[in-house]
mmCIF file of C-alpha atoms and ligand atoms in Angstrom:
data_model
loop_
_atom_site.group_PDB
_atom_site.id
_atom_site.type_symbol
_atom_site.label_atom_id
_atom_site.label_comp_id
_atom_site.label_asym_id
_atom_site.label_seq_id
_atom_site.Cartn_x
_atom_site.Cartn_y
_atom_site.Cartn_z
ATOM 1 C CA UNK A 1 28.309 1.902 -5.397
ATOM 2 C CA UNK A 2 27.169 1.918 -9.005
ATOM 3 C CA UNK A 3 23.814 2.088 -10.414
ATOM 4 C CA UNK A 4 21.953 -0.645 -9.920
ATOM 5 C CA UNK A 5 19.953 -1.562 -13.067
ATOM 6 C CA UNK A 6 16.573 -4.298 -12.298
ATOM 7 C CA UNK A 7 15.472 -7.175 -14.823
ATOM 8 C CA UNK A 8 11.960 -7.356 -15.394
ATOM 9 C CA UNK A 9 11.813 -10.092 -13.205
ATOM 10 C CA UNK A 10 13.273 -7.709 -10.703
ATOM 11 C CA UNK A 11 10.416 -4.987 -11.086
ATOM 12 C CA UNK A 12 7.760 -7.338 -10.759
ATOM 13 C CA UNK A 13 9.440 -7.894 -7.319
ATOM 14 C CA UNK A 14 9.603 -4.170 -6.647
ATOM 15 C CA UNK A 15 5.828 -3.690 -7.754
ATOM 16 C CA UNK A 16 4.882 -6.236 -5.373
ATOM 17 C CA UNK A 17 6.353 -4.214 -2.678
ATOM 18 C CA UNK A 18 5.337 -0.659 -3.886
ATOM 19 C CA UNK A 19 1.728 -2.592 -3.837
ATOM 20 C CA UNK A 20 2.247 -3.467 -0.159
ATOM 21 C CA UNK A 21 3.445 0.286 0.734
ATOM 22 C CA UNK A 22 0.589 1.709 -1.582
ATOM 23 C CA UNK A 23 -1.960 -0.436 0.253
ATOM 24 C CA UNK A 24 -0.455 0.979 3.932
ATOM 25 C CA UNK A 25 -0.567 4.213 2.987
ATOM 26 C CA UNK A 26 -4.094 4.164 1.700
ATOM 27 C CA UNK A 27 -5.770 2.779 5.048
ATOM 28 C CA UNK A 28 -3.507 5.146 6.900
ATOM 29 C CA UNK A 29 -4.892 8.570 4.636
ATOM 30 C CA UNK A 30 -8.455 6.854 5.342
ATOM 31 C CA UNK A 31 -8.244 6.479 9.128
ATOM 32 C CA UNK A 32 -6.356 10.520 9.450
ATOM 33 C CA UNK A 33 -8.730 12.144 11.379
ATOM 34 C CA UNK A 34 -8.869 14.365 14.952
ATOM 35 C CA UNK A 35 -8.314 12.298 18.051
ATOM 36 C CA UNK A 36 -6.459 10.136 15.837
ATOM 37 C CA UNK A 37 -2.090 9.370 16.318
ATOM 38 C CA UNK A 38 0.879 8.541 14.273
ATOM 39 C CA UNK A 39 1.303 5.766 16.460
ATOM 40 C CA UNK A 40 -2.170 4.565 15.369
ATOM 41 C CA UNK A 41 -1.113 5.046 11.875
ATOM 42 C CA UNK A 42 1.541 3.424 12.818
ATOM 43 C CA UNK A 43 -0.113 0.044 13.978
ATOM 44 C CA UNK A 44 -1.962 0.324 10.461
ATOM 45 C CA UNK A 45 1.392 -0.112 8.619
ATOM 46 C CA UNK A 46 2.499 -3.006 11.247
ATOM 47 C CA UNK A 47 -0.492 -4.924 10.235
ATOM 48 C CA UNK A 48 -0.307 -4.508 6.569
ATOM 49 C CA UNK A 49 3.338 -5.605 6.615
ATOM 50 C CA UNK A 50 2.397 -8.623 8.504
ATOM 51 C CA UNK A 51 -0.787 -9.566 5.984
ATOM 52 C CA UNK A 52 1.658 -9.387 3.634
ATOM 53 C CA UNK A 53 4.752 -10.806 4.849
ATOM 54 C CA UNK A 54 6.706 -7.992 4.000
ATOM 55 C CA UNK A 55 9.463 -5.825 6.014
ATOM 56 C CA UNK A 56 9.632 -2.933 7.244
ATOM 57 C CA UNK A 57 12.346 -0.802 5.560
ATOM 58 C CA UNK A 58 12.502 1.894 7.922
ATOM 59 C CA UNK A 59 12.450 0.447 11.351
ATOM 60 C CA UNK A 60 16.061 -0.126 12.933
ATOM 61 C CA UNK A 61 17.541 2.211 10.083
ATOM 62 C CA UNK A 62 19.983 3.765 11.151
ATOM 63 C CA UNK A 63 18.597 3.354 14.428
ATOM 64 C CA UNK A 64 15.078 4.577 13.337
ATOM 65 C CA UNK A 65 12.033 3.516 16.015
ATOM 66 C CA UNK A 66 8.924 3.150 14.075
ATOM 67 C CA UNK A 67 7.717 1.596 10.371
ATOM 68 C CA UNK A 68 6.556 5.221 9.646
ATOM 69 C CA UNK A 69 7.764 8.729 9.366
ATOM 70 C CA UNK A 70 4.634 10.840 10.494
ATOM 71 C CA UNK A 71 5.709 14.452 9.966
ATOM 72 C CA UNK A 72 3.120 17.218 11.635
ATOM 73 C CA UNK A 73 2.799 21.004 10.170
ATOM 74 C CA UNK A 74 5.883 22.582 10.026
ATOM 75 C CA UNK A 75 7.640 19.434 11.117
ATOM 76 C CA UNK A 76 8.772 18.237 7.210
ATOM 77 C CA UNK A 77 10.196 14.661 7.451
ATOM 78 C CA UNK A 78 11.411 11.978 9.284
ATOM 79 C CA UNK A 79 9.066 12.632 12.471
ATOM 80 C CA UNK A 80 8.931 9.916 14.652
ATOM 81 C CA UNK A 81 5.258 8.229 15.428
ATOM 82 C CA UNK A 82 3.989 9.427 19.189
ATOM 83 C CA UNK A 83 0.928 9.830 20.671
ATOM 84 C CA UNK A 84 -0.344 13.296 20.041
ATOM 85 C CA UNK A 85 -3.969 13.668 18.658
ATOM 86 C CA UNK A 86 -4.880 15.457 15.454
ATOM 87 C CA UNK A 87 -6.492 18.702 15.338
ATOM 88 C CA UNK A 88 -8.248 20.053 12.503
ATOM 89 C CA UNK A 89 -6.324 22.246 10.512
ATOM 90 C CA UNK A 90 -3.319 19.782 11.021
ATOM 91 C CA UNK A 91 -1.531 18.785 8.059
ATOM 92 C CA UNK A 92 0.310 15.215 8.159
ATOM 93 C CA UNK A 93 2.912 13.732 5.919
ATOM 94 C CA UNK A 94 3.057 10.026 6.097
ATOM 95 C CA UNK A 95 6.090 7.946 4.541
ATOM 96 C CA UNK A 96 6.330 4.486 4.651
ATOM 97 C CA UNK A 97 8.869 1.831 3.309
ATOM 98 C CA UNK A 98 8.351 -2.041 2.808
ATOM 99 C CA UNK A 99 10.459 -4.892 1.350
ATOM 100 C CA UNK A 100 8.927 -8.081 -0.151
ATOM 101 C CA UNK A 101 11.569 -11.039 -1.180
ATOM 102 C CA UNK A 102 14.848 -8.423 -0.694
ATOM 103 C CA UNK A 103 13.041 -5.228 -2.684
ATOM 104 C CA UNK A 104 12.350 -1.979 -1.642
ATOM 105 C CA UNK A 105 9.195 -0.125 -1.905
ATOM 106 C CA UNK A 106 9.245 3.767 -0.974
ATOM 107 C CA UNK A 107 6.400 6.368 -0.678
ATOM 108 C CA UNK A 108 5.136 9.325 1.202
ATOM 109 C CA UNK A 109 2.260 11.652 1.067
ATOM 110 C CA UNK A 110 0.550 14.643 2.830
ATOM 111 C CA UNK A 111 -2.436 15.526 3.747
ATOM 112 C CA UNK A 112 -4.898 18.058 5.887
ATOM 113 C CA UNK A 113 -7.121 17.122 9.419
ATOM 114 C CA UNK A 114 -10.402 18.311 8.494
ATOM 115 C CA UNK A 115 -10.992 22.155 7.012
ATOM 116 C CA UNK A 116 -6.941 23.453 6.971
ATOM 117 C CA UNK A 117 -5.834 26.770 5.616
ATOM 118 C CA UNK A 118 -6.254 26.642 1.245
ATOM 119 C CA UNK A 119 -2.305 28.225 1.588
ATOM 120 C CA UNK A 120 -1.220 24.358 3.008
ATOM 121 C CA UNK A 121 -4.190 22.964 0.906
ATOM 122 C CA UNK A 122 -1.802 24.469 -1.823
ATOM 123 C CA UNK A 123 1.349 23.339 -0.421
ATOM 124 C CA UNK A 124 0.897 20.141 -0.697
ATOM 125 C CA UNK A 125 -0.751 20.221 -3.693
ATOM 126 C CA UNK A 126 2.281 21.964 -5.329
ATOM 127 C CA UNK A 127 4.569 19.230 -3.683
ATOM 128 C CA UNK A 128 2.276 16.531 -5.102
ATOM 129 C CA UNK A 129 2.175 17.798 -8.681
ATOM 130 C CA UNK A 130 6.112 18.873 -8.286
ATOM 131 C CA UNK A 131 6.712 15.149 -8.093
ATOM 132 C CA UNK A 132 4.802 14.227 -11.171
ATOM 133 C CA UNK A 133 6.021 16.521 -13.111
ATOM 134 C CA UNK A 134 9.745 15.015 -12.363
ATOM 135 C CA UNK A 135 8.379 11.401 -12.855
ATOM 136 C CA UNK A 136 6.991 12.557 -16.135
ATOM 137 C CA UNK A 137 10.510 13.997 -17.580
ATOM 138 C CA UNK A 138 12.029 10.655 -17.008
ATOM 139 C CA UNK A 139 12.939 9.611 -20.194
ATOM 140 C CA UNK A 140 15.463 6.782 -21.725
ATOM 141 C CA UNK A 141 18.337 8.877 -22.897
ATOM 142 C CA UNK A 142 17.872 11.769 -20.541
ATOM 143 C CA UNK A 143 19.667 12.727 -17.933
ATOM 144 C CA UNK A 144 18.917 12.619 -13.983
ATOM 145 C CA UNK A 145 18.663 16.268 -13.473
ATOM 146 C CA UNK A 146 16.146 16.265 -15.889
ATOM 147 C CA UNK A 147 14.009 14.997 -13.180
ATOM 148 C CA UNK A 148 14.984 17.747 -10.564
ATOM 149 C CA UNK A 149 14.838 20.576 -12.734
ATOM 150 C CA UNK A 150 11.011 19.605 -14.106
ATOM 151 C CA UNK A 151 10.543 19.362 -9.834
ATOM 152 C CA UNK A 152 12.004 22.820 -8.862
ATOM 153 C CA UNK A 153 10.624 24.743 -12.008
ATOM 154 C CA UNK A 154 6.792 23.662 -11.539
ATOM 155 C CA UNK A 155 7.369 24.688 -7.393
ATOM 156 C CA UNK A 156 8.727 28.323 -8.401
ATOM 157 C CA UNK A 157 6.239 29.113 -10.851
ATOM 158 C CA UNK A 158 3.346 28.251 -8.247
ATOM 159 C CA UNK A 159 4.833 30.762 -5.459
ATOM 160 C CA UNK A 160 7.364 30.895 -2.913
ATOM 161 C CA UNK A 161 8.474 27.746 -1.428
ATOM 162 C CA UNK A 162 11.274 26.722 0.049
ATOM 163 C CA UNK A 163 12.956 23.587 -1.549
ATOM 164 C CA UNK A 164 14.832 21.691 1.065
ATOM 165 C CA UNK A 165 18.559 21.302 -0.044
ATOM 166 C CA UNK A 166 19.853 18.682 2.328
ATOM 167 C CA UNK A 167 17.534 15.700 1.592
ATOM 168 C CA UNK A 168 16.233 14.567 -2.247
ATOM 169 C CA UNK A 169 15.178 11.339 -3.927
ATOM 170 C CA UNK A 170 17.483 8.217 -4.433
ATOM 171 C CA UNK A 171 17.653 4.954 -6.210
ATOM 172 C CA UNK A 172 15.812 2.167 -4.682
ATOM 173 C CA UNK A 173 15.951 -1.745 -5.002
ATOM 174 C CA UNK A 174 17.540 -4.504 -2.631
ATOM 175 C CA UNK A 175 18.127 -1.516 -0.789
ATOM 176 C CA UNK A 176 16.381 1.431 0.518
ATOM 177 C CA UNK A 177 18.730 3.858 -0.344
ATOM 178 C CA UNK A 178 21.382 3.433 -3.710
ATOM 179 C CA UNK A 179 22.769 5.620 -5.859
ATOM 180 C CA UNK A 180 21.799 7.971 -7.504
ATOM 181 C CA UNK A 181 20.776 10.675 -4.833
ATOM 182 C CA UNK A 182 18.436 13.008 -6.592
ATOM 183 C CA UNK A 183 18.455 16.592 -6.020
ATOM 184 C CA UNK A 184 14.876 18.516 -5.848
ATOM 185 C CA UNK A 185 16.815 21.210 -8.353
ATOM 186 C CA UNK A 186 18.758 22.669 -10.412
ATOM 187 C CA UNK A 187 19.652 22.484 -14.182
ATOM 188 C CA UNK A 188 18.418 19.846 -16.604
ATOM 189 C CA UNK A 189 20.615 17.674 -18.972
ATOM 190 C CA UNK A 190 23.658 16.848 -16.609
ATOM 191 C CA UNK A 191 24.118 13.554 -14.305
ATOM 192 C CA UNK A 192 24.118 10.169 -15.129
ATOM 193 C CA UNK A 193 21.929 8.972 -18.315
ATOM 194 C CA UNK A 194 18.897 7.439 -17.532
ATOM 195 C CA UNK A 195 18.197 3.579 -18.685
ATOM 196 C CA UNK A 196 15.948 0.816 -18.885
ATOM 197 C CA UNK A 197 15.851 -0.689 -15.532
ATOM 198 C CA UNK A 198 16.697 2.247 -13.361
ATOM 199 C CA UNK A 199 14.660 2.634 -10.557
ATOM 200 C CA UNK A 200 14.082 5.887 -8.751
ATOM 201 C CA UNK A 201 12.200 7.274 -5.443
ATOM 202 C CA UNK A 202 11.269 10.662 -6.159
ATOM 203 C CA UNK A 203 10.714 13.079 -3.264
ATOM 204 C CA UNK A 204 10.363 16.700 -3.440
ATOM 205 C CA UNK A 205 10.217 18.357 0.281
ATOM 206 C CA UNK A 206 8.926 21.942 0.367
ATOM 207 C CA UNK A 207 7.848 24.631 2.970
ATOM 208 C CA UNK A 208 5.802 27.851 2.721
ATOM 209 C CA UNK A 209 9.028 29.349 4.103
ATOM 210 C CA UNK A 210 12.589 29.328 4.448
ATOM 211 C CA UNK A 211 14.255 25.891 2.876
ATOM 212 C CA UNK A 212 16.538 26.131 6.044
ATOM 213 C CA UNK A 213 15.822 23.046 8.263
ATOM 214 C CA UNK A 214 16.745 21.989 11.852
ATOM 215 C CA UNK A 215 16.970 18.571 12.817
ATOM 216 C CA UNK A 216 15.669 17.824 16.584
ATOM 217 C CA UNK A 217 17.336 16.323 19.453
ATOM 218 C CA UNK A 218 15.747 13.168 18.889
ATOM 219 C CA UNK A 219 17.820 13.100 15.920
ATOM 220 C CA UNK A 220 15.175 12.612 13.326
ATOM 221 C CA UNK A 221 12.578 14.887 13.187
ATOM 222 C CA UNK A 222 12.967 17.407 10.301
ATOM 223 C CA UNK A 223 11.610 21.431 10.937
ATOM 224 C CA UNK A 224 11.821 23.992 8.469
ATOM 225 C CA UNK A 225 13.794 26.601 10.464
ATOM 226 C CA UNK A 226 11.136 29.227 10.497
ATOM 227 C CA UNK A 227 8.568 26.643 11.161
ATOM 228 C CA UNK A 228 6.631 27.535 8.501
ATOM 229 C CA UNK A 229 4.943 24.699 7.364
ATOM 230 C CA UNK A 230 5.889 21.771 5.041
ATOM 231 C CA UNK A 231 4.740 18.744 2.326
ATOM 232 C CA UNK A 232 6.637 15.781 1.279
ATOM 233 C CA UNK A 233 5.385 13.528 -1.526
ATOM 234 C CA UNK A 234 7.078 10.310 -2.924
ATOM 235 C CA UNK A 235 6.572 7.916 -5.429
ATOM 236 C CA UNK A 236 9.265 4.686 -6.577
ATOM 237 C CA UNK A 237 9.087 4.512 -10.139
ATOM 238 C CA UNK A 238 11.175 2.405 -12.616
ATOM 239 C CA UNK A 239 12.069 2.975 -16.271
ATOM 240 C CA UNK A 240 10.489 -0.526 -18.104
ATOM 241 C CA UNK A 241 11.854 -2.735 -20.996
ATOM 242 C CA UNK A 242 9.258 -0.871 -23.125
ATOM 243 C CA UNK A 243 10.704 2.339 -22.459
ATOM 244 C CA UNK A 244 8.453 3.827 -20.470
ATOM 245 C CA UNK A 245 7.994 4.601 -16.506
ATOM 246 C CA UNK A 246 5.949 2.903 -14.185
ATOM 247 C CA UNK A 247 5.346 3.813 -10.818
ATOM 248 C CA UNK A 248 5.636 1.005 -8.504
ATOM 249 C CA UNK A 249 4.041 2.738 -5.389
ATOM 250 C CA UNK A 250 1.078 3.832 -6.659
ATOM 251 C CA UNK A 251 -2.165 1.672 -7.377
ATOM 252 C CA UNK A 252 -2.748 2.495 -11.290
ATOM 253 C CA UNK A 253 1.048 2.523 -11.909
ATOM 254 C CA UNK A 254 1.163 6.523 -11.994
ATOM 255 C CA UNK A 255 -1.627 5.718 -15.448
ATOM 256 C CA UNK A 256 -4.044 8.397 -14.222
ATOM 257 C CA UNK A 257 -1.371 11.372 -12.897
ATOM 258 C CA UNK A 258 1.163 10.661 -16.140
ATOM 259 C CA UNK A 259 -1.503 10.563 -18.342
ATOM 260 C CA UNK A 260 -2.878 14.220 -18.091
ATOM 261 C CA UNK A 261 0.948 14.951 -18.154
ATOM 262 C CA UNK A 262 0.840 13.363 -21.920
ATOM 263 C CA UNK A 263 2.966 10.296 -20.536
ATOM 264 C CA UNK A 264 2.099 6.783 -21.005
ATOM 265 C CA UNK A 265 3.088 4.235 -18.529
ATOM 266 C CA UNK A 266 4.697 0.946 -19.277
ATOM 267 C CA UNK A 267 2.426 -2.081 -20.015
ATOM 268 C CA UNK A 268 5.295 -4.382 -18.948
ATOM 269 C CA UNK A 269 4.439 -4.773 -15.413
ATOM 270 C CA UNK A 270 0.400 -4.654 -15.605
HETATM 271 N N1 MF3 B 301 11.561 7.419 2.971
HETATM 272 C C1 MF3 B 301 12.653 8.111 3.614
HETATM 273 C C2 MF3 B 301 13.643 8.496 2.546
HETATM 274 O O1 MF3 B 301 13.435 8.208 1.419
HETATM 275 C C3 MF3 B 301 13.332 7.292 4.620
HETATM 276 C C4 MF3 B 301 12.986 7.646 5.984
HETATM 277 S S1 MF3 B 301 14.339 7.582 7.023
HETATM 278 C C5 MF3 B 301 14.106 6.231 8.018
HETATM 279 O O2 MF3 B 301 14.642 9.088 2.816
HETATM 280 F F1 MF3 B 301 15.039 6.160 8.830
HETATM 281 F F2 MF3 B 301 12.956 6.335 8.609
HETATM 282 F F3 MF3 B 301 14.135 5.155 7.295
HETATM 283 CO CO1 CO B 302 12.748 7.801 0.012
#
């Protein structure tokens, strides 16, 4: 399938859904805390999608159980929701997908239970920034791997983390998943050209170990192989009219995190 490039009309349709995932995964950070489950989290998502009349994007994919992904230390994505209690010293990862009118929304974060180690306090912030930094070297007239080179360069000059190699970002729209899949590295300049109207999930996945993963036998849940610990961040952001991103999934349209990168958002969806 080719590229699939949104009208304006289209990303206000996408921002109303990044708002609804946004929203969920607000009240879901707020209520992480010990004694707490990803099933509870879970039933925080449910609700929001029903205020909102939105969809799930994740339940029944490919079989998937849950609205959420709820990933727990060295557990890096796709865990399925169960009924486990937080500790302190936990670190989640929450990702969460909704669709409003036929558009997708996409985003995941991570974050500790209480006082955690400062090496996973630094983790995630490393993931976090990682994905920023990729946003920020989206550019009309670029090219994808732009993006994934800004992502792995920023990780390996704050330490050693394994980059996972099997999973990466992807575009997003009417449906979770389109072209282009977007790799977490490698070298800048090559891939398809980026345009107005492209609209990307962005989602670097990184360990304090090996990059080698394992997938469980529920068929989901994503380890690191040495069970070292791992982050996942994601925004969906969209290249505007104007010619500059905005990121659909996050409250102030990425304003506050692009800005201290020197990179103006788009006014064309405010
Ligand atoms: N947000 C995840 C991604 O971008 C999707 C989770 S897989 C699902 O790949 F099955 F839960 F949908
Ligand atoms: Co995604």
């Amino acid at each position: 399938m080719a590229i699939q490039i949104k009208t304006l009309e289209q990303l206000k349709k996408m921002r109303v859904a990044g708002l609804v995932v946004a929203e969920a995964l607000r009240l879901m950070r707020e209520a992480i805390e010990p004694g707490v489950t990803t099933l509870d989290l879970d039933a925080i998502a449910v609700k929001v999608l029903k205020e909102h009349n939105a969809t799930p994007s994740f339940l029944n994919y490919h079989g998937y159980p849950n609205v959420i992904c709820a990933s727990v230390n060295h557990e890096v994505v796709h865990g399925i929701p169960n009924e486990r209690k937080f500790v302190e010293g936990d670190i989640i990862s929450i990702d969460f997908g909704a669709i409003v009118d036929g558009w997708h929304g996409d985003s995941a974060f991570s974050v500790g239970v209480g006082n955690i180690d400062p090496e996973d306090q630094k983790l995630m912030d490393v993931c976090d920034e990682s994905m920023w930094r990729g946003i920020a070297q989206a550019k009309v007239g670029g090219h994808l791997t732009d993006i994934s080179s800004a992502i792995e360069e920023y990780i390996n000059s704050q330490g050693k983390y394994g980059i996972l190699r099997e999973y990466g970002g992807h575009g997003i729209g009417t449906e979770m998943h389109q072209e282009p899949h977007v790799l977490n590295y490698g070298k800048a300049g090559l891939g398809p050209e980026l345009k107005v109207g492209l609209a990307l999930a962005i989602e670097p996945m990184i360990t304090r170990g090996s990059a080698r993963t394992q997938v469980l036998s529920d068929d989901w849940t994503v380890i690191s192989a040495d069970k070292s610990n791992g982050s996942h961040f994601e925004h969906s952001f969209a290249l505007c009219p104007d010619g500059k991103p905005f990121v659909l999934t996050a409250h102030d349209g990425g304003a506050e995190r692009l800005g201290r990168l020197g990179v103006e958002i788009s006014a064309d969806l405010s």
